[in-house]
Amino acid sequence: MSDVTIIGGGIVGLCTALALQDDGHSVEIIERDQPGGGATFGNCGLLAVGEVVPLAKPGTARKIPGWLLDPEGPLFVRPRALLRELPWLLRFLSTGSRRRVTEAAGFLATLTRHAEADYRALLDRAGIAGNLVPAENLIVFHDRADYEKDRFTWELREALGFRHSFLSGEEVRELEPALGGPVSCGARLKGWHQFSDPHLMARRLAAFFQARGGIIRIAEVRHIESAGDRVAALHLAGGERIDVRRLVVAAGAWSRPLLGELGLKAPLAALQGYHYHVPAPGVALGRPVLYANGGFVLTPMETGLRIAGTIEVAGPDPAPNFSRAHMLARKAAGILPGLDLSGGTLWMGPRPFLPDGLPAIGRAPRHANVFLAYGHGQIGVTLGATTGRLVAELVAGREPSVDLAPFRPERF
Ligand SMILES: Cc1cc2nc3c(=O)[nH]c(=O)nc-3n(C[C@H](O)[C@H](O)[C@H](O)COP(=O)(O)OP(=O)(O)OC[C@H]3O[C@@H](n4cnc5c(N)ncnc54)[C@H](O)[C@@H]3O)c2cc1C
């Protein structure tokens, strides 16, 4: 039996596994698909240190009619999912007051401020430092008014020390000559980085974990067996029962049923995103470009150009609606004249979202040997290494180096 068993081999589970190994624990990951699958597979790949302002904020409620009516909009609620997801959406909107958003952004910043240093240390140890590269991000807009209307977010980021500068259309094109179409201005985000490809990085971290004696078992956890105030064993889809000494639940957007087995009602939603990934785009971008009007990002990666983003509320495990991925490709071509979309691959994956936009990192409320790390929303890759380090601190009984009170799993 390993010292620690982790459910989920996404970026959070993998980084946690590596941090636990650093402390001398033997670790087993149980992953039903492949390490670095799930949301970790296909995201935008940004180390988004300044992406700390939650999605629900003052003015968000006014946008609801658009979410229901425009299937090509940056955020779409599938009509069939509306009834089921309405309680979550209302809870999500209720966290959007100026006071709560300001507070939540401050809490998230206590985590993202460590992201780069934590990844540097981890990737250096794994011998894959080149998987994280400095990349000032660029946000582009059709109009200055599109930039101005999000003044609240800009000011909040600035107040927390995440700097940006406004750029004219000419300055945007100086940085990124390939951009064209309706783009008329932009904003440059200082101190951001990007991953060369998040899935490949996760695979490399998994290989490093195994090379250090870690076990990855490909299996689905169906049931968690408790004995008093401890978890005793996991029951796998194949009928196998495995004993556990300590357990970490890091199953991303699929954590909810597992948490239910631990007596925790977590309001965790899966907000789907899509990508269209082009192996040979025929145009070059020097950095990730966030297209604000489209609600997606174009990230140059070691495997090609990834066009990824948008949010779809569609309930748990929906069938993909790949017309949204095609829409991303079409809109990207509108600002990148000459973009060659041939050979593009399509993907859908779920952001694990709690209503207040903060992750859950902490001990399970009812089980002394269980630790939780889920709900990392739109910045789960950014927070992977830091979350892993914090969970390892909890497992070791050390005082966590970040105040984890705002991220208590039982706060809802
Ligand atoms: C379009 C899009 C763009 C994004 N862009 C960014 C970005 O630029 N920067 C950033 O920081 N974040 C980004 N994110 C968010 C980020 O991808 C997620 O927050 C992050 O990947 C979550 O990691 P995780 O390990 O918690 O979950 P996942 O990566 O989803 O991993 C969970 C794993 O658990 C496994 N699992 C689930 N249930 C079980 C079970 N019962 N038994 C066994 N295994 C199980 C799954 O198979 C899966 O592999 C983006 C997300 C999307 C969708």
Short mmCIF file of C-alpha atoms and ligand atoms in Angstrom, two decimals:
data_model
loop_
_atom_site.label_atom_id
_atom_site.label_comp_id
_atom_site.label_asym_id
_atom_site.label_seq_id
_atom_site.Cartn_x
_atom_site.Cartn_y
_atom_site.Cartn_z
CA MET A 1 0.00 0.00 0.00
CA SER A 2 1.36 3.45 -0.93
CA ASP A 3 1.64 6.17 1.69
CA VAL A 4 -0.71 8.37 -0.36
CA THR A 5 -3.24 7.51 -3.07
CA ILE A 6 -4.43 10.27 -5.42
CA ILE A 7 -7.61 10.12 -7.50
CA GLY A 8 -6.97 12.06 -10.74
CA GLY A 9 -3.90 12.38 -12.93
CA GLY A 10 -4.59 15.89 -14.25
CA ILE A 11 -2.15 18.69 -13.56
CA VAL A 12 -3.33 19.06 -9.95
CA GLY A 13 -3.01 15.36 -9.16
CA LEU A 14 0.38 15.09 -10.87
CA CYS A 15 1.89 18.14 -9.18
CA THR A 16 0.56 16.93 -5.83
CA ALA A 17 2.09 13.51 -6.43
CA LEU A 18 5.49 15.04 -7.18
CA ALA A 19 5.41 17.32 -4.14
CA LEU A 20 4.54 14.33 -1.95
CA GLN A 21 7.44 12.35 -3.43
CA ASP A 22 9.73 15.26 -2.57
CA ASP A 23 8.69 14.72 1.04
CA GLY A 24 9.67 11.06 0.81
CA HIS A 25 6.19 9.51 0.45
CA SER A 26 5.39 6.59 -1.82
CA VAL A 27 2.50 7.67 -4.06
CA GLU A 28 -0.02 6.02 -6.36
CA ILE A 29 -2.21 7.93 -8.82
CA ILE A 30 -5.46 6.36 -9.98
CA GLU A 31 -6.48 7.84 -13.32
CA ARG A 32 -9.26 6.45 -15.45
CA ASP A 33 -8.12 7.89 -18.74
CA GLN A 34 -4.53 9.04 -19.23
CA PRO A 35 -2.25 11.30 -17.18
CA GLY A 36 -2.68 14.87 -18.42
CA GLY A 37 -6.11 14.08 -19.88
CA GLY A 38 -9.18 15.92 -18.58
CA ALA A 39 -9.09 19.71 -18.72
CA THR A 40 -5.31 19.58 -18.56
CA PHE A 41 -5.19 18.18 -22.08
CA GLY A 42 -6.49 20.98 -24.21
CA ASN A 43 -6.42 24.31 -22.37
CA CYS A 44 -4.86 27.61 -23.48
CA GLY A 45 -1.58 26.90 -21.71
CA LEU A 46 -1.14 30.25 -19.98
CA LEU A 47 0.57 30.72 -16.64
CA ALA A 48 -2.10 33.31 -16.00
CA VAL A 49 -0.79 34.99 -12.87
CA GLY A 50 -3.06 38.02 -13.21
CA GLU A 51 -6.21 36.06 -14.09
CA VAL A 52 -7.49 36.53 -10.56
CA VAL A 53 -10.78 38.36 -11.06
CA PRO A 54 -13.62 35.81 -10.89
CA LEU A 55 -15.98 35.45 -13.86
CA ALA A 56 -19.06 36.62 -11.97
CA LYS A 57 -18.58 40.32 -11.33
CA PRO A 58 -20.63 43.53 -11.27
CA GLY A 59 -22.66 43.67 -14.48
CA THR A 60 -22.43 39.96 -15.30
CA ALA A 61 -26.14 39.34 -14.60
CA ARG A 62 -27.08 41.77 -17.40
CA LYS A 63 -25.42 39.42 -19.89
CA ILE A 64 -27.67 36.41 -19.17
CA PRO A 65 -30.13 36.90 -22.06
CA GLY A 66 -27.18 36.89 -24.48
CA TRP A 67 -25.86 33.66 -22.93
CA LEU A 68 -29.13 31.93 -23.77
CA LEU A 69 -29.69 33.33 -27.21
CA ASP A 70 -26.33 33.37 -28.93
CA PRO A 71 -24.80 29.89 -29.43
CA GLU A 72 -21.71 31.60 -30.90
CA GLY A 73 -21.24 33.90 -27.89
CA PRO A 74 -18.25 33.62 -25.54
CA LEU A 75 -20.55 32.12 -22.88
CA PHE A 76 -23.49 29.91 -23.87
CA VAL A 77 -25.98 28.02 -21.73
CA ARG A 78 -27.48 25.03 -23.56
CA PRO A 79 -31.24 25.49 -23.23
CA ARG A 80 -31.67 21.84 -22.22
CA ALA A 81 -29.20 22.27 -19.36
CA LEU A 82 -30.73 25.49 -18.07
CA LEU A 83 -33.18 24.03 -15.59
CA ARG A 84 -30.65 21.69 -14.05
CA GLU A 85 -27.88 24.30 -13.92
CA LEU A 86 -30.05 27.25 -12.82
CA PRO A 87 -29.41 26.87 -9.07
CA TRP A 88 -25.66 26.85 -9.73
CA LEU A 89 -25.88 29.84 -12.08
CA LEU A 90 -27.83 31.84 -9.50
CA ARG A 91 -25.30 30.98 -6.83
CA PHE A 92 -22.49 31.93 -9.20
CA LEU A 93 -24.11 35.30 -9.96
CA SER A 94 -24.71 35.95 -6.27
CA THR A 95 -20.93 36.04 -5.71
CA GLY A 96 -20.50 38.89 -8.21
CA SER A 97 -20.76 41.94 -5.94
CA ARG A 98 -17.90 44.45 -6.00
CA ARG A 99 -16.97 43.55 -2.43
CA ARG A 100 -16.94 39.79 -2.91
CA VAL A 101 -15.09 39.92 -6.22
CA THR A 102 -12.43 42.24 -4.80
CA GLU A 103 -11.97 39.90 -1.86
CA ALA A 104 -11.85 36.77 -4.05
CA ALA A 105 -9.30 38.34 -6.41
CA GLY A 106 -7.07 39.09 -3.43
CA PHE A 107 -7.35 35.48 -2.25
CA LEU A 108 -6.52 34.07 -5.69
CA ALA A 109 -3.53 36.38 -5.95
CA THR A 110 -2.10 34.84 -2.76
CA LEU A 111 -1.84 31.64 -4.84
CA THR A 112 -0.90 32.93 -8.31
CA ARG A 113 2.00 34.98 -6.87
CA HIS A 114 3.75 31.67 -6.13
CA ALA A 115 2.92 30.01 -9.46
CA GLU A 116 6.05 30.81 -11.42
CA ALA A 117 8.51 30.01 -8.63
CA ASP A 118 6.72 26.76 -7.79
CA TYR A 119 6.75 25.62 -11.42
CA ARG A 120 10.36 26.67 -11.89
CA ALA A 121 11.41 24.49 -8.97
CA LEU A 122 9.28 21.55 -10.12
CA LEU A 123 10.24 21.68 -13.80
CA ASP A 124 13.93 22.11 -12.96
CA ARG A 125 13.82 19.00 -10.80
CA ALA A 126 12.10 17.10 -13.60
CA GLY A 127 14.71 18.33 -16.11
CA ILE A 128 12.06 19.98 -18.30
CA ALA A 129 12.55 23.67 -17.49
CA GLY A 130 11.90 24.60 -21.14
CA ASN A 131 8.22 23.69 -20.77
CA LEU A 132 7.55 27.09 -19.17
CA VAL A 133 8.60 30.15 -21.14
CA PRO A 134 8.25 33.89 -20.48
CA ALA A 135 5.46 35.23 -22.69
CA GLU A 136 3.95 38.65 -22.08
CA ASN A 137 0.34 38.16 -23.10
CA LEU A 138 -1.52 40.46 -25.41
CA ILE A 139 -5.26 41.11 -25.20
CA VAL A 140 -6.73 42.57 -28.38
CA PHE A 141 -9.99 44.48 -28.87
CA HIS A 142 -12.14 45.76 -31.70
CA ASP A 143 -12.57 49.10 -29.93
CA ARG A 144 -11.13 51.06 -27.07
CA ALA A 145 -14.65 50.93 -25.59
CA ASP A 146 -14.30 47.13 -25.29
CA TYR A 147 -11.20 47.69 -23.18
CA GLU A 148 -12.81 50.48 -21.13
CA LYS A 149 -15.93 48.52 -20.26
CA ASP A 150 -13.86 46.11 -18.20
CA ARG A 151 -12.26 48.93 -16.21
CA PHE A 152 -13.23 47.26 -12.93
CA THR A 153 -11.13 44.19 -13.79
CA TRP A 154 -8.16 46.23 -14.99
CA GLU A 155 -8.14 48.39 -11.87
CA LEU A 156 -8.46 45.42 -9.58
CA ARG A 157 -5.57 43.63 -11.27
CA GLU A 158 -3.42 46.75 -11.08
CA ALA A 159 -4.25 47.18 -7.40
CA LEU A 160 -3.00 43.64 -6.81
CA GLY A 161 0.26 44.36 -8.62
CA PHE A 162 -0.51 42.73 -12.01
CA ARG A 163 0.58 45.42 -14.43
CA HIS A 164 -0.59 46.10 -17.97
CA SER A 165 -0.23 48.83 -20.54
CA PHE A 166 -2.73 49.95 -23.16
CA LEU A 167 -1.53 49.71 -26.79
CA SER A 168 -2.69 51.52 -29.91
CA GLY A 169 -3.45 49.50 -33.06
CA GLU A 170 -0.04 50.45 -34.44
CA GLU A 171 1.71 49.21 -31.30
CA VAL A 172 -0.27 45.95 -31.46
CA ARG A 173 0.82 45.35 -35.04
CA GLU A 174 4.42 46.19 -34.19
CA LEU A 175 4.35 43.37 -31.64
CA GLU A 176 2.30 40.97 -33.75
CA PRO A 177 2.45 41.83 -37.46
CA ALA A 178 0.28 38.84 -38.36
CA LEU A 179 -2.79 40.32 -36.64
CA GLY A 180 -5.36 42.11 -38.75
CA GLY A 181 -9.13 42.26 -39.26
CA PRO A 182 -11.15 44.31 -36.79
CA VAL A 183 -8.40 44.49 -34.12
CA SER A 184 -7.84 48.17 -33.31
CA CYS A 185 -6.04 48.21 -29.93
CA GLY A 186 -4.74 46.00 -27.17
CA ALA A 187 -3.31 45.59 -23.69
CA ARG A 188 0.00 44.05 -22.78
CA LEU A 189 0.15 41.93 -19.62
CA LYS A 190 3.49 41.98 -17.88
CA GLY A 191 5.08 39.05 -16.07
CA TRP A 192 2.96 36.30 -17.65
CA HIS A 193 4.38 33.01 -18.96
CA GLN A 194 3.09 30.15 -21.05
CA PHE A 195 3.52 26.40 -21.15
CA SER A 196 4.98 24.99 -24.34
CA ASP A 197 2.10 22.44 -24.36
CA PRO A 198 0.22 21.62 -21.14
CA HIS A 199 -0.61 18.02 -22.08
CA LEU A 200 2.96 17.19 -23.08
CA MET A 201 4.26 18.84 -19.93
CA ALA A 202 1.86 16.73 -17.87
CA ARG A 203 3.03 13.56 -19.67
CA ARG A 204 6.64 14.48 -18.94
CA LEU A 205 5.81 15.11 -15.28
CA ALA A 206 4.05 11.73 -15.18
CA ALA A 207 7.16 10.04 -16.62
CA PHE A 208 9.33 11.77 -14.00
CA PHE A 209 6.92 10.64 -11.26
CA GLN A 210 7.14 7.04 -12.47
CA ALA A 211 10.93 7.22 -12.83
CA ARG A 212 11.05 8.13 -9.12
CA GLY A 213 9.01 5.03 -8.22
CA GLY A 214 5.48 6.49 -8.47
CA ILE A 215 2.68 4.20 -9.61
CA ILE A 216 0.02 5.23 -12.12
CA ARG A 217 -2.90 2.83 -12.23
CA ILE A 218 -5.34 3.27 -15.10
CA ALA A 219 -8.70 2.62 -13.47
CA GLU A 220 -11.87 4.44 -12.48
CA VAL A 221 -12.70 4.94 -8.82
CA ARG A 222 -16.40 4.11 -8.35
CA HIS A 223 -16.78 4.06 -4.60
CA ILE A 224 -14.93 5.29 -1.52
CA GLU A 225 -15.18 3.05 1.54
CA SER A 226 -15.10 4.77 4.92
CA ALA A 227 -14.45 3.28 8.33
CA GLY A 228 -15.38 5.75 11.05
CA ASP A 229 -13.58 9.03 10.48
CA ARG A 230 -11.16 7.55 7.94
CA VAL A 231 -11.25 6.33 4.37
CA ALA A 232 -10.23 2.69 4.30
CA ALA A 233 -10.35 1.64 0.65
CA LEU A 234 -11.30 2.50 -2.91
CA HIS A 235 -13.48 0.34 -5.12
CA LEU A 236 -12.55 0.40 -8.80
CA ALA A 237 -14.74 -0.03 -11.85
CA GLY A 238 -13.25 -3.48 -12.49
CA GLY A 239 -14.45 -4.67 -9.07
CA GLU A 240 -11.06 -4.39 -7.39
CA ARG A 241 -10.76 -3.02 -3.84
CA ILE A 242 -7.57 -1.24 -2.83
CA ASP A 243 -6.63 -0.20 0.68
CA VAL A 244 -5.53 3.38 1.24
CA ARG A 245 -3.48 4.97 3.97
CA ARG A 246 -4.10 8.60 2.94
CA LEU A 247 -6.22 9.87 0.06
CA VAL A 248 -6.13 13.00 -2.10
CA VAL A 249 -9.16 13.75 -4.30
CA ALA A 250 -7.99 15.73 -7.34
CA ALA A 251 -10.48 14.62 -9.97
CA GLY A 252 -11.14 18.06 -11.47
CA ALA A 253 -14.70 18.64 -12.69
CA TRP A 254 -15.56 14.99 -11.94
CA SER A 255 -14.83 15.33 -8.21
CA ARG A 256 -18.44 15.93 -7.18
CA PRO A 257 -19.72 12.33 -6.87
CA LEU A 258 -16.53 11.36 -5.03
CA LEU A 259 -17.01 14.26 -2.62
CA GLY A 260 -20.62 13.15 -2.12
CA GLU A 261 -19.26 9.80 -0.91
CA LEU A 262 -17.29 11.75 1.69
CA GLY A 263 -20.43 13.52 2.86
CA LEU A 264 -19.46 16.85 1.27
CA LYS A 265 -21.97 18.67 -0.92
CA ALA A 266 -19.74 20.65 -3.27
CA PRO A 267 -21.45 23.03 -5.72
CA LEU A 268 -18.98 22.08 -8.42
CA ALA A 269 -19.94 22.75 -12.04
CA ALA A 270 -18.23 21.72 -15.27
CA LEU A 271 -17.87 24.74 -17.55
CA GLN A 272 -16.92 23.34 -20.92
CA GLY A 273 -14.31 24.90 -23.16
CA TYR A 274 -13.25 23.99 -26.68
CA HIS A 275 -10.17 24.09 -28.80
CA TYR A 276 -9.21 23.92 -32.43
CA HIS A 277 -5.52 23.05 -32.69
CA VAL A 278 -3.69 23.69 -35.95
CA PRO A 279 -0.39 21.84 -36.50
CA ALA A 280 0.98 24.15 -39.21
CA PRO A 281 -0.84 27.50 -39.05
CA GLY A 282 1.26 29.18 -41.75
CA VAL A 283 1.33 32.43 -39.71
CA ALA A 284 3.47 33.23 -36.70
CA LEU A 285 2.50 34.70 -33.35
CA GLY A 286 5.25 35.61 -30.90
CA ARG A 287 3.08 35.30 -27.79
CA PRO A 288 -0.39 34.22 -26.64
CA VAL A 289 -3.08 36.58 -27.91
CA LEU A 290 -6.39 36.84 -26.04
CA TYR A 291 -9.11 37.94 -28.42
CA ALA A 292 -11.44 39.73 -26.01
CA ASN A 293 -14.36 40.10 -28.41
CA GLY A 294 -14.27 36.39 -29.24
CA GLY A 295 -13.67 35.13 -25.69
CA PHE A 296 -10.75 32.90 -26.69
CA VAL A 297 -6.97 32.73 -26.86
CA LEU A 298 -4.52 31.93 -29.65
CA THR A 299 -1.45 30.30 -28.13
CA PRO A 300 1.62 29.32 -30.13
CA MET A 301 2.72 25.93 -28.75
CA GLU A 302 5.45 23.42 -29.57
CA THR A 303 2.76 21.37 -31.34
CA GLY A 304 1.23 24.20 -33.39
CA LEU A 305 -1.25 27.01 -32.82
CA ARG A 306 -4.00 26.40 -30.26
CA ILE A 307 -7.21 28.37 -30.55
CA ALA A 308 -9.03 27.73 -27.28
CA GLY A 309 -11.57 29.12 -24.90
CA THR A 310 -15.23 30.10 -24.61
CA ILE A 311 -17.52 28.76 -21.92
CA GLU A 312 -20.46 26.46 -22.32
CA VAL A 313 -22.79 25.48 -19.50
CA ALA A 314 -24.06 22.09 -20.58
CA GLY A 315 -24.34 19.95 -17.44
CA PRO A 316 -22.00 17.13 -16.39
CA ASP A 317 -20.39 15.05 -19.17
CA PRO A 318 -22.30 16.45 -22.16
CA ALA A 319 -21.71 15.30 -25.73
CA PRO A 320 -19.39 17.83 -27.39
CA ASN A 321 -20.91 20.48 -29.59
CA PHE A 322 -17.98 20.87 -31.96
CA SER A 323 -19.65 23.64 -33.91
CA ARG A 324 -18.20 25.82 -31.12
CA ALA A 325 -14.67 24.63 -31.95
CA HIS A 326 -15.27 25.37 -35.63
CA MET A 327 -16.59 28.78 -34.62
CA LEU A 328 -13.31 29.43 -32.78
CA ALA A 329 -11.37 28.57 -35.93
CA ARG A 330 -13.53 30.81 -38.09
CA LYS A 331 -13.26 33.78 -35.73
CA ALA A 332 -9.50 33.29 -35.36
CA ALA A 333 -9.12 33.42 -39.13
CA GLY A 334 -10.95 36.77 -38.97
CA ILE A 335 -8.10 38.37 -37.01
CA LEU A 336 -5.22 36.32 -38.46
CA PRO A 337 -5.30 36.74 -42.23
CA GLY A 338 -3.55 33.83 -43.92
CA LEU A 339 -4.21 31.36 -41.07
CA ASP A 340 -4.12 27.83 -42.49
CA LEU A 341 -6.74 25.80 -40.62
CA SER A 342 -6.06 22.51 -42.37
CA GLY A 343 -5.42 19.42 -40.24
CA GLY A 344 -6.97 21.07 -37.18
CA THR A 345 -8.01 18.82 -34.26
CA LEU A 346 -11.04 19.45 -32.05
CA TRP A 347 -11.39 19.11 -28.30
CA MET A 348 -13.84 19.81 -25.50
CA GLY A 349 -12.91 19.77 -21.80
CA PRO A 350 -14.43 20.87 -18.46
CA ARG A 351 -13.19 23.65 -16.18
CA PRO A 352 -13.98 22.59 -12.61
CA PHE A 353 -15.84 25.60 -11.21
CA LEU A 354 -17.08 26.54 -7.75
CA PRO A 355 -19.52 29.49 -7.60
CA ASP A 356 -17.06 31.92 -5.97
CA GLY A 357 -14.31 31.19 -8.52
CA LEU A 358 -11.89 29.95 -5.84
CA PRO A 359 -10.49 26.42 -5.68
CA ALA A 360 -11.02 24.06 -2.77
CA ILE A 361 -7.72 23.11 -1.14
CA GLY A 362 -7.72 21.57 2.30
CA ARG A 363 -8.52 18.66 4.55
CA ALA A 364 -11.78 16.79 4.13
CA PRO A 365 -14.14 17.89 6.90
CA ARG A 366 -15.16 14.39 8.07
CA HIS A 367 -12.20 12.16 7.24
CA ALA A 368 -8.90 12.57 9.03
CA ASN A 369 -6.82 10.91 6.27
CA VAL A 370 -8.33 12.70 3.25
CA PHE A 371 -7.15 15.86 1.46
CA LEU A 372 -9.00 17.75 -1.28
CA ALA A 373 -7.77 19.76 -4.27
CA TYR A 374 -10.37 20.59 -6.93
CA GLY A 375 -12.33 23.50 -8.42
CA HIS A 376 -9.43 25.37 -9.99
CA GLY A 377 -11.66 26.90 -12.64
CA GLN A 378 -9.98 28.80 -15.42
CA ILE A 379 -6.52 28.82 -13.83
CA GLY A 380 -5.94 25.22 -12.83
CA VAL A 381 -2.76 24.78 -14.84
CA THR A 382 -1.40 28.01 -13.40
CA LEU A 383 -2.11 26.79 -9.87
CA GLY A 384 -1.02 23.15 -10.27
CA ALA A 385 2.46 23.35 -8.76
CA THR A 386 1.41 25.66 -5.93
CA THR A 387 -1.58 23.50 -5.04
CA GLY A 388 0.63 20.41 -5.04
CA ARG A 389 3.08 22.05 -2.67
CA LEU A 390 0.29 23.18 -0.33
CA VAL A 391 -1.34 19.75 -0.21
CA ALA A 392 2.04 18.19 0.60
CA GLU A 393 2.40 20.68 3.46
CA LEU A 394 -1.00 19.63 4.81
CA VAL A 395 -0.20 15.93 4.49
CA ALA A 396 3.06 16.46 6.37
CA GLY A 397 1.26 18.43 9.10
CA ARG A 398 3.33 21.56 8.35
CA GLU A 399 1.78 25.03 8.64
CA PRO A 400 0.67 25.84 5.06
CA SER A 401 2.78 28.62 3.55
CA VAL A 402 -0.39 30.31 2.21
CA ASP A 403 -3.46 30.97 4.37
CA LEU A 404 -5.87 28.29 3.17
CA ALA A 405 -8.92 29.56 5.08
CA PRO A 406 -10.51 31.15 1.93
CA PHE A 407 -10.17 27.84 0.09
CA ARG A 408 -11.74 25.61 2.75
CA PRO A 409 -13.69 22.87 0.94
CA GLU A 410 -16.58 23.10 3.42
CA ARG A 411 -17.15 26.87 2.91
CA PHE A 412 -20.41 26.38 0.96
C1 LIG B 1 -10.65 25.88 -22.91
C2 LIG B 1 -9.90 25.95 -21.61
C3 LIG B 1 -8.82 26.80 -21.49
C4 LIG B 1 -8.10 26.90 -20.29
N1 LIG B 1 -6.99 27.68 -20.24
C5 LIG B 1 -6.23 27.71 -19.11
C6 LIG B 1 -5.03 28.46 -19.07
O1 LIG B 1 -4.60 29.07 -20.05
N2 LIG B 1 -4.32 28.48 -17.89
C7 LIG B 1 -4.75 27.80 -16.79
O2 LIG B 1 -4.11 27.90 -15.74
N3 LIG B 1 -5.88 27.05 -16.82
C8 LIG B 1 -6.63 26.98 -17.95
N4 LIG B 1 -7.77 26.23 -17.99
C9 LIG B 1 -8.22 25.52 -16.77
C10 LIG B 1 -7.43 24.25 -16.53
O3 LIG B 1 -7.34 23.49 -17.72
C11 LIG B 1 -8.09 23.42 -15.43
O4 LIG B 1 -8.41 24.23 -14.33
C12 LIG B 1 -7.12 22.33 -14.96
O5 LIG B 1 -6.69 21.54 -16.04
C13 LIG B 1 -7.78 21.44 -13.91
O6 LIG B 1 -6.85 20.45 -13.58
P1 LIG B 1 -7.30 19.21 -12.66
O7 LIG B 1 -6.11 18.36 -12.50
O8 LIG B 1 -8.00 19.71 -11.46
O9 LIG B 1 -8.43 18.48 -13.55
P2 LIG B 1 -8.30 17.63 -14.87
O10 LIG B 1 -7.16 18.09 -15.71
O11 LIG B 1 -9.63 17.63 -15.52
O12 LIG B 1 -7.92 16.19 -14.34
C14 LIG B 1 -8.82 15.42 -13.59
C15 LIG B 1 -8.50 13.97 -13.88
O13 LIG B 1 -9.23 13.13 -12.98
C16 LIG B 1 -9.60 11.96 -13.67
N5 LIG B 1 -10.75 11.36 -12.98
C17 LIG B 1 -11.93 11.93 -12.76
N6 LIG B 1 -12.74 11.11 -12.07
C18 LIG B 1 -12.03 9.98 -11.85
C19 LIG B 1 -12.34 8.76 -11.19
N7 LIG B 1 -13.52 8.54 -10.61
N8 LIG B 1 -11.37 7.80 -11.16
C20 LIG B 1 -10.17 8.00 -11.75
N9 LIG B 1 -9.84 9.14 -12.38
C21 LIG B 1 -10.75 10.14 -12.43
C22 LIG B 1 -9.94 12.46 -15.07
O14 LIG B 1 -9.86 11.43 -16.03
C23 LIG B 1 -8.90 13.55 -15.29
O15 LIG B 1 -7.77 13.09 -15.97
C24 LIG B 1 -8.51 26.12 -19.17
C25 LIG B 1 -9.59 25.24 -19.30
C26 LIG B 1 -10.28 25.14 -20.49
C27 LIG B 1 -11.42 24.17 -20.61
#
